[in-house]
Tab-separated table of C-alpha atoms and ligand atoms in Angstrom:
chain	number	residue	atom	x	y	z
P	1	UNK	CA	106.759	-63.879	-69.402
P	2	UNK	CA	104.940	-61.326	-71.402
P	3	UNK	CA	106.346	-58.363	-72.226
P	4	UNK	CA	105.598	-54.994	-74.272
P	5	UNK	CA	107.156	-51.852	-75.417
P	6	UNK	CA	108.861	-50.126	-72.450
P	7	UNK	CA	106.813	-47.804	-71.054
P	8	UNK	CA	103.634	-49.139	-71.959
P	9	UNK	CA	100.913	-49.674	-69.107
P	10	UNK	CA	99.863	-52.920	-68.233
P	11	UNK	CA	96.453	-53.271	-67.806
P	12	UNK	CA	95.308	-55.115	-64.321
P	13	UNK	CA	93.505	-58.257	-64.229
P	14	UNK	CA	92.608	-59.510	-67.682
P	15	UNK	CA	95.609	-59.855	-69.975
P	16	UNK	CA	96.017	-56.560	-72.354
P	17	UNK	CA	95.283	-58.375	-75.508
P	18	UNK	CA	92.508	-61.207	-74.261
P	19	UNK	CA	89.012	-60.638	-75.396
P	20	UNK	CA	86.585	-61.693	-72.526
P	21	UNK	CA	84.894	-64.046	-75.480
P	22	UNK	CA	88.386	-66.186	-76.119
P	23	UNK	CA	87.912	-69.450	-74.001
P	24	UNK	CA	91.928	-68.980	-72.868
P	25	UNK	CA	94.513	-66.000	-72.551
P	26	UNK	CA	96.379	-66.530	-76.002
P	27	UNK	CA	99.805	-66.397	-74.584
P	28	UNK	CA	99.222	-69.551	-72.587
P	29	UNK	CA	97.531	-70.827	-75.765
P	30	UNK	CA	100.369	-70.465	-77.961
P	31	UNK	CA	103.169	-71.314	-74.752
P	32	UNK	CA	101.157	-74.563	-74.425
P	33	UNK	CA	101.382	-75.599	-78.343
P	34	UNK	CA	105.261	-74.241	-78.599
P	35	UNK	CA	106.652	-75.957	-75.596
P	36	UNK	CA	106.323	-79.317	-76.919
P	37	UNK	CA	107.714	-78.293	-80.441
P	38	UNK	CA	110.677	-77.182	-79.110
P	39	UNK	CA	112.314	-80.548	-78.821
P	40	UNK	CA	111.572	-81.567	-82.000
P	41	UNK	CA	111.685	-78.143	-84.009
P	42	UNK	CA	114.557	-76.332	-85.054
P	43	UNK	CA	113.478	-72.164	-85.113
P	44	UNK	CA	112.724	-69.769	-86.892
P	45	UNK	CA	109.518	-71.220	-87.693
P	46	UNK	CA	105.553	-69.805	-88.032
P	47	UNK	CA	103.265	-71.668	-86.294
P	48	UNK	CA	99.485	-71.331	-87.391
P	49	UNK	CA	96.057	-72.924	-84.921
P	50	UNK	CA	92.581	-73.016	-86.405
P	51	UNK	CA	91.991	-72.250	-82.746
P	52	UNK	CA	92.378	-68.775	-82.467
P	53	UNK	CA	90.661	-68.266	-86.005
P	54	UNK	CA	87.797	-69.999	-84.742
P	55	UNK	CA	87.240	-67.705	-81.562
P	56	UNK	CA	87.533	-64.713	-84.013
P	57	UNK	CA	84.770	-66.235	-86.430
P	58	UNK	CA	82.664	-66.526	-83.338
P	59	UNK	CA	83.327	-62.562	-82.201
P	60	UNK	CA	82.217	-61.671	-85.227
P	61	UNK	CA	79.262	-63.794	-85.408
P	62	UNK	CA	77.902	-62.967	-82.112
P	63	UNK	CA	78.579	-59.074	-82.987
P	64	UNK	CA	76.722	-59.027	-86.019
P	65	UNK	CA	74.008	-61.508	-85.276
P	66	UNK	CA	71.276	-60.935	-86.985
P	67	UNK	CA	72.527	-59.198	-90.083
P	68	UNK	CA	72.710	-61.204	-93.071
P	69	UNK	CA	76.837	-61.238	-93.395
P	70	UNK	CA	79.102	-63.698	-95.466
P	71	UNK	CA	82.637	-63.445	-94.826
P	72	UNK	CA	85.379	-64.235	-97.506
P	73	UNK	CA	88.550	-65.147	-96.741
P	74	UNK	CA	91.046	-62.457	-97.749
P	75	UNK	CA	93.895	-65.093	-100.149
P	76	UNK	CA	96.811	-62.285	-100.097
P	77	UNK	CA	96.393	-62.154	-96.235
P	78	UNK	CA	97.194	-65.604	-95.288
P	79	UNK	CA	98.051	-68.225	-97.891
P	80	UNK	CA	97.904	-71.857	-96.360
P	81	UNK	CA	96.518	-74.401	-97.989
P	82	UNK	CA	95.516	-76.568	-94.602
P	83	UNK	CA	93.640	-73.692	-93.594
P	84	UNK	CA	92.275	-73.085	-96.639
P	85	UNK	CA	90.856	-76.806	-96.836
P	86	UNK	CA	89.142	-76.253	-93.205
P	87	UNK	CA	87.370	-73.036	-94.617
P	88	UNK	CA	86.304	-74.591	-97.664
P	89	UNK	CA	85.012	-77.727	-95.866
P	90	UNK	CA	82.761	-75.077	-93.312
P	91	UNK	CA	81.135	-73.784	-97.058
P	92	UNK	CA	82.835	-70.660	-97.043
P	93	UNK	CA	84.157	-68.283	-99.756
P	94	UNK	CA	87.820	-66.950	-100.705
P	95	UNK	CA	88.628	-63.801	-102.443
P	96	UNK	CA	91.711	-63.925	-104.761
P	97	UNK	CA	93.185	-60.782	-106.113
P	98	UNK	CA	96.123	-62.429	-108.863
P	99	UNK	CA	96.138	-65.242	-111.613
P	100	UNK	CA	98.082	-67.418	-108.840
P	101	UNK	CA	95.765	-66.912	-105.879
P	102	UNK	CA	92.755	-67.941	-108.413
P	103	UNK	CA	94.882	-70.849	-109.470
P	104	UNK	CA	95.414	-71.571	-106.033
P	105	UNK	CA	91.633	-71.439	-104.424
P	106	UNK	CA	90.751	-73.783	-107.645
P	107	UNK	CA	93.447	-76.609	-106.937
P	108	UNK	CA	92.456	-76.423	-103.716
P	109	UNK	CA	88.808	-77.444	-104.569
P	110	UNK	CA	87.186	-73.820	-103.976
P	111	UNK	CA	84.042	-73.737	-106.866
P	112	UNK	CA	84.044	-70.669	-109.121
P	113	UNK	CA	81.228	-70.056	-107.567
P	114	UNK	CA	82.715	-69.516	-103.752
P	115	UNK	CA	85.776	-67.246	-105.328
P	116	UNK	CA	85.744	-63.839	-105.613
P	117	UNK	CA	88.056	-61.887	-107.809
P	118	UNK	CA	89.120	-58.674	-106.359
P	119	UNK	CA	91.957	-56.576	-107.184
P	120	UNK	CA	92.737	-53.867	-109.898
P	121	UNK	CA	94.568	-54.725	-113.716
P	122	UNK	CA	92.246	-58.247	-113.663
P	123	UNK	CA	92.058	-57.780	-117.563
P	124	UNK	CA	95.734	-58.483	-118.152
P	125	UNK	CA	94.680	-62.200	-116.164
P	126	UNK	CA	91.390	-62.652	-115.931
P	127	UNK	CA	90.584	-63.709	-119.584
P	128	UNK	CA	92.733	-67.177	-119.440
P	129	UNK	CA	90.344	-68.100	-116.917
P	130	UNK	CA	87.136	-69.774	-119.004
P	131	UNK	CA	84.705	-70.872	-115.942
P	132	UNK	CA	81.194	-70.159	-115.449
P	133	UNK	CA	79.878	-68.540	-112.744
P	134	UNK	CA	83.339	-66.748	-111.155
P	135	UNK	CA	82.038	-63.830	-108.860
P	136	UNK	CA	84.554	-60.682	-110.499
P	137	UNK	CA	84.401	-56.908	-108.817
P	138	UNK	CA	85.041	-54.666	-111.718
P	139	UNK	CA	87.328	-52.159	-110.775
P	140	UNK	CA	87.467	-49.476	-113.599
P	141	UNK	CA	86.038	-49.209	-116.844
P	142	UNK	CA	89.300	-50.110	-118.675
P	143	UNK	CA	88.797	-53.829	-117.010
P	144	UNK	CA	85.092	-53.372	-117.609
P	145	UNK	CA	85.689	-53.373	-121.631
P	146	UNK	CA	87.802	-56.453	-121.452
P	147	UNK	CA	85.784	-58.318	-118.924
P	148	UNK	CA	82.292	-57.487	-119.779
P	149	UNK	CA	82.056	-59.806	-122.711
P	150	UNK	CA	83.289	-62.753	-120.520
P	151	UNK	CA	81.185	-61.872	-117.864
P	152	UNK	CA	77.924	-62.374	-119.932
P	153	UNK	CA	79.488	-65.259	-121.572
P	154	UNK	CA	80.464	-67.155	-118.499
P	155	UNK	CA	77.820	-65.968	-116.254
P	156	UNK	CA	80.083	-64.594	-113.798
P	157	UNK	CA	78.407	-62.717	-110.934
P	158	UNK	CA	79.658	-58.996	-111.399
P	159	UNK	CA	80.206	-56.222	-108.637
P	160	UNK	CA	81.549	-52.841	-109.183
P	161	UNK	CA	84.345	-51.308	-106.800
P	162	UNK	CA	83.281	-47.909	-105.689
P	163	UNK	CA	85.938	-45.725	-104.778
P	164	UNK	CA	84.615	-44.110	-101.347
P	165	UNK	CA	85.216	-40.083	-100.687
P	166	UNK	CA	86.007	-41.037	-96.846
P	167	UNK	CA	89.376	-42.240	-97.890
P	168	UNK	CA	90.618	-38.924	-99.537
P	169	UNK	CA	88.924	-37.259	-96.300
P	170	UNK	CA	90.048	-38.477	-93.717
P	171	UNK	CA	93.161	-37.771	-91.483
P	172	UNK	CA	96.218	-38.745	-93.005
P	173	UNK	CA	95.226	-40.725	-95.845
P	174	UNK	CA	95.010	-37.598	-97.976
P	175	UNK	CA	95.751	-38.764	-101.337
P	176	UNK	CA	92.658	-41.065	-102.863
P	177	UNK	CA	93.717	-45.170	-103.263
P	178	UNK	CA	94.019	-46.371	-106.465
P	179	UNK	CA	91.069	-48.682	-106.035
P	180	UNK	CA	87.319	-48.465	-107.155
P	181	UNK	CA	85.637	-46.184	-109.565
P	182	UNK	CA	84.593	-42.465	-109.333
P	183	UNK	CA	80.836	-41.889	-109.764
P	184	UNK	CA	81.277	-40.955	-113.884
P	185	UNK	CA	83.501	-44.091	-114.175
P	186	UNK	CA	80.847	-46.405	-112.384
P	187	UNK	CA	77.768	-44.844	-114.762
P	188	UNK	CA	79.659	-45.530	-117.560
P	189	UNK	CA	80.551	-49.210	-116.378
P	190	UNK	CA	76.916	-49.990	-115.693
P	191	UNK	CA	75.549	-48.308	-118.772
P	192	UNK	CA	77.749	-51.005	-120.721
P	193	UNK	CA	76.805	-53.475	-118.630
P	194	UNK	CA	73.209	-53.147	-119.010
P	195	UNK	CA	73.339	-52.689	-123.012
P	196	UNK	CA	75.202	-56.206	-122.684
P	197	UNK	CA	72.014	-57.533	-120.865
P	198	UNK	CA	73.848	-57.500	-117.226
P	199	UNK	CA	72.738	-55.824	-114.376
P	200	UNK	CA	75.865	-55.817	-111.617
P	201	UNK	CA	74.906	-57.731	-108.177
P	202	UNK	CA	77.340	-56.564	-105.839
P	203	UNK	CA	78.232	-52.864	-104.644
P	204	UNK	CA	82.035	-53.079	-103.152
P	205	UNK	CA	84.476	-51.091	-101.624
P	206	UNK	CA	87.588	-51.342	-99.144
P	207	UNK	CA	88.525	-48.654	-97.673
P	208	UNK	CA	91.704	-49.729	-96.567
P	209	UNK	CA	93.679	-51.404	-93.751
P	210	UNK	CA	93.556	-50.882	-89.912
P	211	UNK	CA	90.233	-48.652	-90.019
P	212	UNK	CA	90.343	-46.421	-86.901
P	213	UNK	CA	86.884	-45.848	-86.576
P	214	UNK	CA	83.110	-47.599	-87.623
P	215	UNK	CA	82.557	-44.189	-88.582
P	216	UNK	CA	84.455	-44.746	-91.635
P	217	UNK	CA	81.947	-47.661	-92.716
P	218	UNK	CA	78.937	-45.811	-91.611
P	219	UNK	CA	79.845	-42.752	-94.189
P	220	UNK	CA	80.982	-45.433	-97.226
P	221	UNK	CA	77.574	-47.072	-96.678
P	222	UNK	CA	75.709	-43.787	-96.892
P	223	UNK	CA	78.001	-42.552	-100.013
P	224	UNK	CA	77.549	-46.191	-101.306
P	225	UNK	CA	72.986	-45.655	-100.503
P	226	UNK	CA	73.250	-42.400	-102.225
P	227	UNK	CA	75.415	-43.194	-105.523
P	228	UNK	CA	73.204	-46.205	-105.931
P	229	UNK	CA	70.036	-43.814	-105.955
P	230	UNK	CA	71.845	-41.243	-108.423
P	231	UNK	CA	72.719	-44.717	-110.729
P	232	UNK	CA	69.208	-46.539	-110.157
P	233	UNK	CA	70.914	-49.216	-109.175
P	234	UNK	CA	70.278	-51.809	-106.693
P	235	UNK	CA	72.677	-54.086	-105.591
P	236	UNK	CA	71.447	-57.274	-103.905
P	237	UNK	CA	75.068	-57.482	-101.966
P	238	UNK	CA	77.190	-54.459	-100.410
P	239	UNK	CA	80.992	-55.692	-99.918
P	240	UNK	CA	82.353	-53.388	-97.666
P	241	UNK	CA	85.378	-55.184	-97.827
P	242	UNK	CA	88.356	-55.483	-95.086
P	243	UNK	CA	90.046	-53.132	-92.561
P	244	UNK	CA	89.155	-54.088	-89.452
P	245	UNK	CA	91.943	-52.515	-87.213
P	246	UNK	CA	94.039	-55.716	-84.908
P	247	UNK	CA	92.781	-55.885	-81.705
P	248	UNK	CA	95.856	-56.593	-79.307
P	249	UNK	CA	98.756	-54.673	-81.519
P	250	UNK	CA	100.209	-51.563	-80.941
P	251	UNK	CA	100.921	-48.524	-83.224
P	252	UNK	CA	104.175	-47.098	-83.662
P	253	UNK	CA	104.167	-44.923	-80.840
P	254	UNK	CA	102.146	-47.496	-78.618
P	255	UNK	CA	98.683	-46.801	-78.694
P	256	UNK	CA	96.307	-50.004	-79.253
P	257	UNK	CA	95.847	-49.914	-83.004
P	258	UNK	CA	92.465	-50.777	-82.635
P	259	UNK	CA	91.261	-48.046	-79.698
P	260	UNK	CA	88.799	-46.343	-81.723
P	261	UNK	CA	87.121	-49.371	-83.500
P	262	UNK	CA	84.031	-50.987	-82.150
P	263	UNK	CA	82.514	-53.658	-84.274
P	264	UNK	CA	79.021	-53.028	-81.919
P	265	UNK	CA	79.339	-49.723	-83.716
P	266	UNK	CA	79.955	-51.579	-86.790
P	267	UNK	CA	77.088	-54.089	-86.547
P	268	UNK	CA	75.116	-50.414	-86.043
P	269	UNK	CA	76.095	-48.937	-89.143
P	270	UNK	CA	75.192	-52.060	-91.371
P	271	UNK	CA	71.591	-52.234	-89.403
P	272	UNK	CA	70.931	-48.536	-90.607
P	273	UNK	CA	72.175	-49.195	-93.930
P	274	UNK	CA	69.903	-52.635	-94.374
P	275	UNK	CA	67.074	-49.610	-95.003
P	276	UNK	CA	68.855	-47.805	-97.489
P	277	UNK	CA	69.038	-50.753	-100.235
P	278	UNK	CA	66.178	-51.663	-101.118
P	279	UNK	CA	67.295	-55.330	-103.002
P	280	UNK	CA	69.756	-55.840	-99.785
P	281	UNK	CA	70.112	-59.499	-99.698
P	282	UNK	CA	73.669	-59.696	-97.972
P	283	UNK	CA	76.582	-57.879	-96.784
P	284	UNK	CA	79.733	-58.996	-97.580
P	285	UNK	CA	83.111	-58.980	-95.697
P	286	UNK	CA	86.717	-59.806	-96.762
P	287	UNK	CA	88.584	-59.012	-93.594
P	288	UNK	CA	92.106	-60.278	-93.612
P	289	UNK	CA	94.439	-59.041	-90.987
P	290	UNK	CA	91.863	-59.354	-88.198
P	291	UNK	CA	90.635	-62.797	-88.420
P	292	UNK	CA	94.379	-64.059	-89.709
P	293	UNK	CA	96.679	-62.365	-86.931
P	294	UNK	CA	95.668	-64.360	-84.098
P	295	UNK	CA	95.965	-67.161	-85.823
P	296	UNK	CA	99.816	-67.586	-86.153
P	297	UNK	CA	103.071	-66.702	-84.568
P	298	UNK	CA	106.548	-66.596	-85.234
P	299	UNK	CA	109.032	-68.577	-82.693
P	300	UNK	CA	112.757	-67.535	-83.458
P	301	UNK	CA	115.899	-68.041	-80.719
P	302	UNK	CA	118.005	-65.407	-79.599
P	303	UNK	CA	121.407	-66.138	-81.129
P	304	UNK	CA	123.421	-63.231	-79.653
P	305	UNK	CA	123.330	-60.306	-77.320
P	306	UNK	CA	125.212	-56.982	-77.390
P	307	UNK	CA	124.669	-53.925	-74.852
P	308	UNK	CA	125.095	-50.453	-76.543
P	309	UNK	CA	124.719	-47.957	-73.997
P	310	UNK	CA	121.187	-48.311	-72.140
P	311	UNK	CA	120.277	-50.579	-74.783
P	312	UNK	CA	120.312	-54.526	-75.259
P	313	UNK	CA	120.182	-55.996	-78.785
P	314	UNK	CA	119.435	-59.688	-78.842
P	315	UNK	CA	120.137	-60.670	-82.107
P	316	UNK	CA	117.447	-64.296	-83.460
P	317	UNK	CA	117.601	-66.025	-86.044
P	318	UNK	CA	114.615	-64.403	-87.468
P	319	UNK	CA	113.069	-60.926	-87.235
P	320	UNK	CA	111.156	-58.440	-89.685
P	321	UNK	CA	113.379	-58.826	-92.953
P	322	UNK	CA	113.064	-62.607	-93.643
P	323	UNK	CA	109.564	-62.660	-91.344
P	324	UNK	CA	107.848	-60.401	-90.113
P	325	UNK	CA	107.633	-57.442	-92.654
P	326	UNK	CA	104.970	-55.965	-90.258
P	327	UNK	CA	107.173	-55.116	-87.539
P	328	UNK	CA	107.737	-52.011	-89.250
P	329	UNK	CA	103.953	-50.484	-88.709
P	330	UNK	CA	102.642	-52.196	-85.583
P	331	UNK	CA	104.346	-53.845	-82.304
P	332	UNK	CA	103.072	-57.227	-80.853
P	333	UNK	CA	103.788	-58.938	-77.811
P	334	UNK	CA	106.966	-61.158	-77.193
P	335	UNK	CA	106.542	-63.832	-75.194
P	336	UNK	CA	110.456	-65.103	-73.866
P	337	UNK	CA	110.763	-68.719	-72.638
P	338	UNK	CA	111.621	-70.053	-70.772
P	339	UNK	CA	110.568	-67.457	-68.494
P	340	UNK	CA	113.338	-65.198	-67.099
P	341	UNK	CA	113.517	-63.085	-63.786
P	342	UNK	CA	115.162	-60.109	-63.420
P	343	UNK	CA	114.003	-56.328	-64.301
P	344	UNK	CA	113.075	-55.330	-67.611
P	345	UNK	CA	115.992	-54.294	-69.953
P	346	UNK	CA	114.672	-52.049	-72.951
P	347	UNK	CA	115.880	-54.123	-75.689
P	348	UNK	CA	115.891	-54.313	-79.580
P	349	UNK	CA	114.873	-57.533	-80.688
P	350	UNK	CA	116.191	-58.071	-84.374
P	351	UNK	CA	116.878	-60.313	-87.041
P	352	UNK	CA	120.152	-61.994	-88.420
P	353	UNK	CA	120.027	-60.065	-91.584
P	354	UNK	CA	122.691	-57.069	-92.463
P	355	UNK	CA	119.872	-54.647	-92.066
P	356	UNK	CA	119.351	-51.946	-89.514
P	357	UNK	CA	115.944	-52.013	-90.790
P	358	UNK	CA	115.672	-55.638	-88.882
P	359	UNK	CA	114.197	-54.217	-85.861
P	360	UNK	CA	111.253	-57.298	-85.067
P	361	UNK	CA	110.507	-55.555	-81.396
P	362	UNK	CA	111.590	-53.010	-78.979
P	363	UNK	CA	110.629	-54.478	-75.763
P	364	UNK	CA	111.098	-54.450	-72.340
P	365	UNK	CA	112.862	-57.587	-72.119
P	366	UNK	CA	114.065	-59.392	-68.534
P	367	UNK	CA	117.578	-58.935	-67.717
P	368	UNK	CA	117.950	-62.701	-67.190
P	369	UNK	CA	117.691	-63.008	-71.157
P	370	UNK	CA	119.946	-65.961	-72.464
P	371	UNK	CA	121.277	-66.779	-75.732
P	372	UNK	CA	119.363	-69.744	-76.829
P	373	UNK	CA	116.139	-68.669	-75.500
P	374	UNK	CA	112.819	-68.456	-77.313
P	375	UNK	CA	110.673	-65.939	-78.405
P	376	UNK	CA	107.280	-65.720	-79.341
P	377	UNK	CA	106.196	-63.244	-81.554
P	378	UNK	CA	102.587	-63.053	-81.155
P	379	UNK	CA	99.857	-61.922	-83.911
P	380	UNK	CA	102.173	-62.777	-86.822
P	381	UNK	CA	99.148	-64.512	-89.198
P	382	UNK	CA	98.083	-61.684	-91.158
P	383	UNK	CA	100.728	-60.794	-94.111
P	384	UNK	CA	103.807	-62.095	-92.625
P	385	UNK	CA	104.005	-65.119	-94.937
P	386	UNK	CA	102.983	-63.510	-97.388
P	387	UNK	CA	105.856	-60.892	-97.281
P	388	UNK	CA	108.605	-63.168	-96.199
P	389	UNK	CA	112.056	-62.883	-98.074
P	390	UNK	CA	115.005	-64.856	-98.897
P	391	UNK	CA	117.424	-61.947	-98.164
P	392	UNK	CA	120.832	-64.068	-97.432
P	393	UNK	CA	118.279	-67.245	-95.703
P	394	UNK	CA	116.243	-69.746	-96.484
P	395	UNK	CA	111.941	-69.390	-95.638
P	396	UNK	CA	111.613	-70.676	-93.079
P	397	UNK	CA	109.237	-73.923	-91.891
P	398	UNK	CA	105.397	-73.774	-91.456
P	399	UNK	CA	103.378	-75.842	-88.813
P	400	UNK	CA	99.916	-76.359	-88.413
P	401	UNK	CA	97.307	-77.031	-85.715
P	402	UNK	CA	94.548	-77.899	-86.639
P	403	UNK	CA	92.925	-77.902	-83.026
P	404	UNK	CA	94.503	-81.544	-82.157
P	405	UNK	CA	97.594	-82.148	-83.445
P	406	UNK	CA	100.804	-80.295	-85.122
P	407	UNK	CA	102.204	-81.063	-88.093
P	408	UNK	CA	104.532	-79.451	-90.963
P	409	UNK	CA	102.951	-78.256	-93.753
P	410	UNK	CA	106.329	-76.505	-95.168
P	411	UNK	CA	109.600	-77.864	-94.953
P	412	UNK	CA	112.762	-75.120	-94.210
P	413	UNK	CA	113.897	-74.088	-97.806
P	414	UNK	CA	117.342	-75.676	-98.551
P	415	UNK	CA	120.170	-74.266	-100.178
P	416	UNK	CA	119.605	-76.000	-103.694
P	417	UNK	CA	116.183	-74.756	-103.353
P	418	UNK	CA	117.351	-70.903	-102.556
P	419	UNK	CA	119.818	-71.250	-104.846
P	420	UNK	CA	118.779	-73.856	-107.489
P	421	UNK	CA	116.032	-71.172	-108.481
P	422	UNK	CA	118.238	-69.754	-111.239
P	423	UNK	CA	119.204	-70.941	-114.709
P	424	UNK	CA	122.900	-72.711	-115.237
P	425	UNK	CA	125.075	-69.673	-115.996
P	426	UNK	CA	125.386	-69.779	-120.036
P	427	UNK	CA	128.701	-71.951	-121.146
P	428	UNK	CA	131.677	-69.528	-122.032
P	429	UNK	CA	132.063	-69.109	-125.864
P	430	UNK	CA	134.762	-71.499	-127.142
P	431	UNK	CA	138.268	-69.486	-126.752
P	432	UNK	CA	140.132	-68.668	-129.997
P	433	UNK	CA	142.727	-70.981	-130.794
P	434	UNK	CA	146.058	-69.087	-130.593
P	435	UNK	CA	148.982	-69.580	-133.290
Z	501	LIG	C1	89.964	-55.729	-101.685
Z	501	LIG	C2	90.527	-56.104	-100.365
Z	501	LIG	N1	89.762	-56.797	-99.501
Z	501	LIG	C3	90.232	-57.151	-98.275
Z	501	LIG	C4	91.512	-56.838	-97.877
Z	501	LIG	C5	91.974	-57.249	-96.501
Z	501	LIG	O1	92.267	-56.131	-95.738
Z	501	LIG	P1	92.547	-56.237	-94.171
Z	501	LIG	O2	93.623	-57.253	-93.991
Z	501	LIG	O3	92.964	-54.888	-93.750
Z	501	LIG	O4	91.263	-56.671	-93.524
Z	501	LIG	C6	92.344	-56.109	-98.747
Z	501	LIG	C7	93.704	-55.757	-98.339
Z	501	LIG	O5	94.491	-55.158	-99.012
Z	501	LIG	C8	91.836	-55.734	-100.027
Z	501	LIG	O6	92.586	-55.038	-100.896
């Protein structure tokens, strides 16, 4: 049983959220590799396949065929080591925006050479990290006087984040990001570079998250063509970074997040743009939430149910405050099980927490909903871990398929691990003797 906000049309035939290119309708996917783990597993737990990462890989691939394109895996969007491993082992690269995510990608065997370092304030970091041949965006010309020196003594590959006008244009992202450089900033960066004998590689900017259109791209690449001819500069990569909107998640108000997105239209835009840069050897991408989504979900049991008026709250043992932070901006599919007849209830699916705010779903749930059913909340691979909490729990356990078998790659946290985090309280000061 599938289910989706109430209200919401279900499309015939093909399931809403299956891409005619994935081999099998992900909710019977993930149904198959939860059943089994039900017996052995205690919930709320994530559960992560290299499966549904793999089909996304492929999308891509066939989409953009023929356009030289590296991807990098986006470190903030999905930290698992397992998975981490497999995309090492296929020769692929990681961007890392933090001292820990760099520390990370090099204990787990990632060369300097297959990291990228991303992400503003690098020059407060950056410097304890002596390797040669790191690949470091610059992102403003404070890092740039910090950094530069290391760069040309470590022979780190350098790009320069452009900061592109379509974000401060564009609908309701009014106010500019705090990433990239303005056009002054960026001369000024590449004037010091060049006196320093280094000429920049890589062009890069991300325009942000969930992207509505390819449009967006298509006017960063020609801002991007133009600023490079004002700067005679010619970058032998262009990062366009992440953004690509989920396919198969809602918005707030139930439109498909992803409705105005094509990546055809995408794979367009970088053809057009090959023309415009003359040194073009490669585009880069660092998409995060669209190849990491699919690739997880979060199983939590329904521990209580109250009816308020029309409405059913079925309160789990896991929702958006300890899990699934991302509730709050987009709505994914619940899949209840075992399946359960009966008409469909509008219900508010939420957490344990004492938080109003713990809303994981509003669904249209069956009325034959138990306590001590499961749920599967679907799409949770993309930032969920990563903004997990300990508010009044534990973090919860983390399982892995790795296209054959499941195992657990994170144990539940225990109480002396929640707890034992802090320092013994100080002892008292020795009490005054009295008489
Ligand atoms: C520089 C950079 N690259 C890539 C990403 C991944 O973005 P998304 O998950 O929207 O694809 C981010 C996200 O914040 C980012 O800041």
């Amino acid at each position: 049983m599938s289910c989706t906000a109430p209200g919401h049309p279900r499309l015939p035939g093909r399931p809403r959220n299956q891409r005619p290119d994935e081999p099998e309708d992900p909710r019977h996917f993930w149904l198959r590799q939860v059943k089994p783990l039900l017996r052995k597993h205690v919930t709320p737990f994530f559960l992560f396949s290299l499966r549904p990462l793999q089909w996304r890989l492929a999308r891509a691939d066939r989409a953009l065929q023929g356009i030289p394109v590296k991807h990098w895996w986006s470190a903030k969007t999905l930290t698992l080591p397992p998975l981490w491993q497999w995309w090492r082992k296929e020769g692929r690269g990681i961007e890392v925006v933090s001292e820990f995510e760099l520390r990370a990608a090099l204990a787990e065997g990632f060369t300097p050479e297959a990291i990228l370092v991303n992400g503003p304030a690098k020059q407060d970091w950056l410097p304890g990290f002596e390797r040669c041949g790191l690949r470091v965006n610059l992102d403003s010309p404070a890092e740039a006087a910090v950094l530069l020196p290391l760069a040309a003594k470590y022979k780190w590959q350098l790009g320069l984040r452009l900061a592109p006008g379509v974000c401060r244009s564009a609908d309701s992202r009014a106010r500019p990001g705090q990433f990239g450089m303005s056009l002054p900033e960026l001369r000024e960066v590449l004037r010091r570079a060049r006196r320093i004998g280094i000429e920049p590689e890589v062009l890069h900017f991300h325009l942000g998250t969930q992207i509505p259109s390819a449009d967006w791209y298509a006017a960063a690449l020609e801002e991007a063509a133009t600023l490079c001819h004002q700067l005679h500069w010619h970058p032998q990569v262009v990062d366009c970074g992440g953004g690509w909107p989920l396919d198969g998640a809602l918005d707030p108000t139930n439109r498909p997040l992803a409705r105005g997105f094509s990546i055809p239209a995408f794979a367009q835009a970088l053809q057009r743009a090959r023309k415009s840069f003359a040194h073009l050897k490669e585009f880069w991408l660092e998409n995060g939430r669209w190849l990491a989504a699919p690739a997880g979900v979060l199983v939590v049991r329904v521990r209580d149910l109250k009816t308020r008026g029309t409405v059913r709250y079925a309160i789990c043992d896991g929702g958006r405050t300890l899990h699934g932070m991302v509730s709050t901006w987009e709505r994914h599919d619940l899949v209840v099980l075992p399946e359960r007849a009966g008409r469909r209830v509008p219900t508010i699916v939420t957490g344990p927490t004492c938080m109003t705010f713990d809303v994981l779903a509003e669904a249209g749930l069956p009325r034959g909903l138990r306590a001590g059913d499961h749920l599967i909340w679907m799409h949770a691979g993309a930032y969920n871990l990563s903004w997990e909490t300990r508010f009044s729990h534990g973090l919860a356990p983390v399982l892995w398929h790795d296209g054959r078998v499941v195992q657990q790659v994170r144990p539940r946290e225990s109480f002396d691990q929640w707890y034992g985090r802090w320092m013994p309280a100080p002892a008292d000061p020795p009490k005054p003797r009295s008489g």
